[in-house]
Coordinates of C-alpha atoms in Angstrom, one line a residue:
V240 CA 49.2 12.4 -49.1
A241 CA 51.3 12.3 -45.9
Q242 CA 48.8 14.5 -44.1
A243 CA 45.9 12.4 -45.2
E244 CA 47.6 9.2 -44.1
K245 CA 48.4 10.7 -40.6
V246 CA 44.7 11.8 -40.2
A247 CA 43.6 8.3 -41.3
Q248 CA 45.9 6.7 -38.8
E249 CA 44.6 8.9 -35.9
A250 CA 40.9 8.3 -36.9
T251 CA 41.1 4.6 -36.0
P252 CA 38.0 2.6 -35.1
E253 CA 39.5 2.4 -31.6
N254 CA 39.7 6.2 -31.3
V255 CA 36.2 6.6 -32.6
A256 CA 35.0 3.9 -30.2
K257 CA 36.8 5.7 -27.3
A258 CA 35.0 9.0 -28.2
E259 CA 31.6 7.2 -28.4
T260 CA 32.2 5.5 -25.0
S261 CA 33.2 8.9 -23.5
V262 CA 29.9 10.4 -24.9
K263 CA 27.9 7.5 -23.4
E264 CA 29.6 7.9 -20.0
T265 CA 28.9 11.6 -20.0
T266 CA 25.3 11.1 -21.0
N267 CA 24.9 8.6 -18.1
Q268 CA 26.4 11.3 -15.7
V269 CA 23.9 13.9 -17.0
S270 CA 21.1 11.4 -16.4
Q271 CA 22.3 10.7 -12.8
A272 CA 22.6 14.4 -12.1
E273 CA 19.1 15.1 -13.4
N274 CA 17.8 12.3 -11.1
A275 CA 19.6 13.9 -8.2
V276 CA 18.0 17.3 -9.0
S277 CA 14.6 15.6 -9.1
A278 CA 15.1 13.9 -5.7
S279 CA 16.4 17.2 -4.2
Q280 CA 13.3 19.1 -5.5
T281 CA 11.1 16.5 -3.9
A282 CA 12.9 16.8 -0.6
Q283 CA 12.6 20.6 -0.8
Q284 CA 8.8 20.4 -1.4
T285 CA 8.5 17.9 1.6
A286 CA 10.5 20.2 3.8
Q287 CA 8.4 23.3 2.7
S288 CA 5.2 21.3 3.5
E289 CA 6.6 20.5 7.0
V290 CA 7.5 24.2 7.6
T291 CA 4.0 25.2 6.7
K292 CA 2.4 22.6 9.1
Q293 CA 4.8 23.6 11.9
T294 CA 3.9 27.3 11.4
E295 CA 0.3 26.4 11.9
T296 CA 1.2 24.4 15.0
V297 CA 3.2 27.4 16.4
A298 CA 0.2 29.7 15.7
K299 CA -2.2 27.4 17.6
A300 CA 0.1 27.0 20.5
Q301 CA 0.5 30.8 20.7
E302 CA -3.3 31.2 20.8
T303 CA -3.5 28.7 23.7
V304 CA -0.8 30.6 25.6
T305 CA -2.6 33.9 25.1
Q306 CA -5.9 32.5 26.2
K307 CA -4.4 30.9 29.3
Q308 CA -2.6 34.1 30.2
A309 CA -5.9 35.9 30.0
D310 CA -7.5 33.3 32.3
V311 CA -4.7 33.6 34.8
A312 CA -5.0 37.4 34.9
Q313 CA -8.8 37.1 35.4
A314 CA -8.3 34.5 38.2
E315 CA -5.7 36.7 39.9
K316 CA -8.1 39.6 39.8
K317 CA -10.8 37.5 41.4
V318 CA -8.3 36.4 44.1
A319 CA -7.5 40.0 44.9
E320 CA -11.2 40.9 45.1
K321 CA -11.9 38.0 47.4
Q322 CA -8.9 38.8 49.6
A323 CA -10.2 42.4 49.9
I324 CA -13.6 41.0 51.0
L325 CA -11.9 38.6 53.4
D326 CA -10.0 41.4 55.0
G327 CA -13.4 43.0 55.8
T328 CA -15.7 40.1 56.7
G329 CA -13.7 37.0 57.7
T330 CA -16.5 34.6 56.8
K331 CA -15.8 30.9 56.3
E332 CA -17.5 30.7 52.8
I333 CA -15.5 33.5 51.4
I334 CA -12.2 31.9 52.6
A335 CA -13.2 28.6 50.9
K336 CA -14.1 30.4 47.7
A337 CA -10.8 32.3 47.7
E338 CA -8.9 29.0 48.2
Q339 CA -10.8 27.5 45.2
T340 CA -10.0 30.5 43.1
Q341 CA -6.3 30.3 44.1
A342 CA -6.2 26.6 43.2
K343 CA -7.7 27.5 39.8
V344 CA -5.1 30.2 39.4
N345 CA -2.3 27.7 40.1
A346 CA -3.8 25.2 37.7
D347 CA -4.1 27.9 35.0
K348 CA -0.4 28.9 35.6
E349 CA 0.6 25.3 35.0
V350 CA -1.3 25.2 31.8
V351 CA 0.3 28.4 30.7
A352 CA 3.8 27.1 31.5
K353 CA 3.1 23.9 29.5
A354 CA 1.7 25.9 26.6
Q355 CA 4.8 28.1 26.7
T356 CA 7.0 25.0 26.7
D357 CA 5.1 23.6 23.7
L358 CA 5.4 26.9 21.9
A359 CA 9.1 27.0 22.4
K360 CA 9.4 23.4 21.1
A361 CA 7.2 24.2 18.1
K362 CA 9.4 27.3 17.3
Q363 CA 12.6 25.1 17.6
D364 CA 11.0 22.5 15.3
D365 CA 10.1 25.3 12.9
Q366 CA 13.7 26.6 12.9
K367 CA 15.0 23.1 12.1
R368 CA 12.6 22.6 9.2
T369 CA 13.6 26.0 7.9
S370 CA 17.2 25.0 8.1
D371 CA 16.4 21.6 6.4
L372 CA 14.6 23.5 3.6
A373 CA 17.6 25.8 3.0
E374 CA 19.9 22.8 2.9
A375 CA 17.6 21.1 0.3
E376 CA 17.6 24.3 -1.8
K377 CA 21.4 24.3 -1.7
V378 CA 21.5 20.7 -2.9
V379 CA 19.1 21.5 -5.7
T380 CA 21.3 24.4 -6.8
Q381 CA 24.4 22.3 -6.7
S382 CA 22.7 19.5 -8.7
Q383 CA 21.5 21.9 -11.3
K384 CA 25.0 23.3 -11.7
A385 CA 26.3 19.7 -12.1
V386 CA 23.7 19.0 -14.8
T387 CA 24.6 22.2 -16.7
T388 CA 28.3 21.3 -16.5
S389 CA 27.7 17.7 -17.6
K390 CA 25.5 18.8 -20.5
A391 CA 28.2 21.2 -21.8
D392 CA 30.7 18.3 -21.5
V393 CA 28.4 16.0 -23.5
D394 CA 28.0 18.7 -26.2
Q395 CA 31.8 19.2 -26.4
K396 CA 32.4 15.4 -26.7
V397 CA 29.7 15.0 -29.3
A398 CA 31.2 17.8 -31.4
M399 CA 34.7 16.1 -31.0
A400 CA 33.3 12.7 -32.1
N401 CA 31.6 14.4 -35.1
K402 CA 34.9 16.0 -36.1
T403 CA 36.7 12.7 -35.7
A404 CA 34.2 11.0 -37.9
E405 CA 34.5 13.7 -40.5
A406 CA 38.3 13.5 -40.4
L407 CA 38.0 9.7 -40.8
E408 CA 35.8 10.0 -43.8
K409 CA 38.0 12.7 -45.4
A410 CA 41.2 10.7 -44.6
T411 CA 39.6 7.5 -46.1
A412 CA 38.6 9.4 -49.3
D413 CA 42.1 11.0 -49.5
L414 CA 43.8 7.6 -49.0
T415 CA 41.6 6.0 -51.6
K416 CA 42.5 8.8 -54.1
A417 CA 46.2 8.5 -53.2
N418 CA 46.1 4.8 -53.7
Q419 CA 44.4 5.3 -57.1
D420 CA 47.1 7.9 -58.0
V421 CA 49.8 5.4 -57.0
E422 CA 48.2 2.7 -59.1
A423 CA 47.9 5.1 -62.0
I424 CA 51.6 6.0 -61.7
N425 CA 52.7 2.4 -61.4
Q426 CA 50.9 1.3 -64.6

């Protein structure tokens, strides 16, 4: 009877209410963690899309650089040929043509330099997006761990609340029986 009364005293409506409140709070925490995981996954997908786009930009910039380098090599070859002719003839037209070719070589070199600068910037942007993607994946992993921990916490608190409710029912039944026994003895 003493044990039953002690269990009945501990299984008060306040203790049951506290356990229910704790379960609700933990459920809210799980919901928030799941929302964080969803947001992190969206950020990861966006970052991956940006990395893909940037990779295409880098590839296009590299094609431009390669083409312009070929143009420069071709123009330098023409300059060398014209210079060889100049050395032998000295005609005015050949000099003018060589100067035009040299101007084109210089312009092509500027285009190559700009394309190389653009390529370097594209590669730098690509590295940043890769870094952002890794960070987003890290956040997703951390959020998933938090959800797992919170779910385990909820399960534990639900089990504790169920045990408390069972103890309250048993204690109430024991108390009722004890009261009936006391009444039977007193009569």
